[in-house]
Coordinates of C-alpha atoms in Angstrom, one line a residue:
Q25 CA 0.3 0.3 -0.1
S26 CA 1.1 3.5 -1.0
N27 CA 1.0 6.0 2.0
E28 CA 0.8 9.0 -0.4
I29 CA -2.0 11.8 -0.2
E30 CA -3.8 12.7 -3.4
E31 CA -3.3 16.1 -4.1
S32 CA -6.1 18.5 -5.4
F33 CA -5.6 21.9 -6.6
V34 CA -9.0 24.3 -5.8
S35 CA -8.0 27.5 -7.8
P36 CA -9.2 30.5 -6.3
I37 CA -12.5 31.7 -6.6
L38 CA -12.4 35.6 -7.6
G39 CA -15.3 38.2 -6.7
F40 CA -16.9 39.5 -9.9
P41 CA -15.9 42.2 -10.6
P42 CA -12.5 41.8 -9.4
K43 CA -11.9 44.5 -6.6
P44 CA -9.4 47.3 -7.5
P45 CA -6.0 47.8 -5.7
A46 CA -6.6 49.0 -2.1
R47 CA -4.1 52.5 -1.3
M48 CA -0.8 51.3 0.8
Y49 CA 0.0 53.7 3.6
F50 CA 4.1 53.7 4.5
L51 CA 5.9 55.7 7.1
F52 CA 9.8 55.0 7.5
G53 CA 10.8 56.2 10.8
K54 CA 14.3 56.7 12.2
P55 CA 16.6 54.4 12.0
V56 CA 18.0 52.7 14.9
H57 CA 21.5 52.3 15.8
I58 CA 22.2 49.1 17.7
N59 CA 25.9 48.2 19.1
Q60 CA 27.7 45.7 21.3
E61 CA 27.6 48.2 24.5
I62 CA 23.7 48.2 23.8
V63 CA 23.2 44.5 23.4
K64 CA 25.6 43.6 26.5
N65 CA 23.3 46.1 28.9
H66 CA 19.8 44.2 29.6
K67 CA 18.8 47.4 30.4
A68 CA 19.4 49.6 27.2
V69 CA 18.1 46.7 25.3
Q70 CA 14.5 47.0 26.9
A71 CA 14.9 50.5 26.6
T72 CA 15.4 50.5 23.0
Y73 CA 12.9 48.0 23.0
E74 CA 10.5 50.4 25.1
D75 CA 11.5 52.8 22.5
L76 CA 11.1 51.3 18.8
K77 CA 7.5 49.5 20.2
A78 CA 6.1 53.2 21.1
E79 CA 7.3 54.6 18.1
V80 CA 6.0 51.6 15.8
E81 CA 2.6 52.0 17.5
G82 CA 2.6 55.8 17.2
G83 CA 3.6 55.0 13.3
I84 CA 0.3 53.1 13.0
K85 CA -1.7 55.3 14.7
Y86 CA -0.7 58.2 12.4
L87 CA -1.3 55.9 9.2
L88 CA -4.7 55.0 10.5
Q89 CA -6.0 58.2 10.8
K90 CA -4.2 59.3 7.8
R91 CA -6.1 56.3 6.0
N92 CA -9.3 57.2 7.6
S93 CA -9.7 61.0 6.1
D94 CA -7.6 60.1 2.8
P95 CA -9.9 61.9 0.3
Y96 CA -8.2 59.7 -2.3
S97 CA -8.9 56.3 -0.5
N98 CA -11.6 55.1 -3.2
F99 CA -10.2 53.6 -6.2
V100 CA -12.7 55.4 -8.5
Q101 CA -11.7 59.3 -7.2
R102 CA -7.6 57.5 -7.2
F103 CA -8.3 57.4 -10.9
L104 CA -10.0 59.9 -12.3
Y105 CA -7.3 62.4 -10.4

């Protein structure tokens, strides 16, 4: 007897009409510089982590606000512009 599992391909179901591409929002924060002194010091690592976490959370909050107030978030408005 063979222990092989038979595979069957199921193609993805696309909605009709297909959705237009969503708008992407990006934010690049300040660079994080890590050196050996920071890596060796647990408190410095924790402080760097907390700072970075706060930066990322603040960036996400900012981008969500911008996305909600974006006048061109609708594909048709963006396309016609």
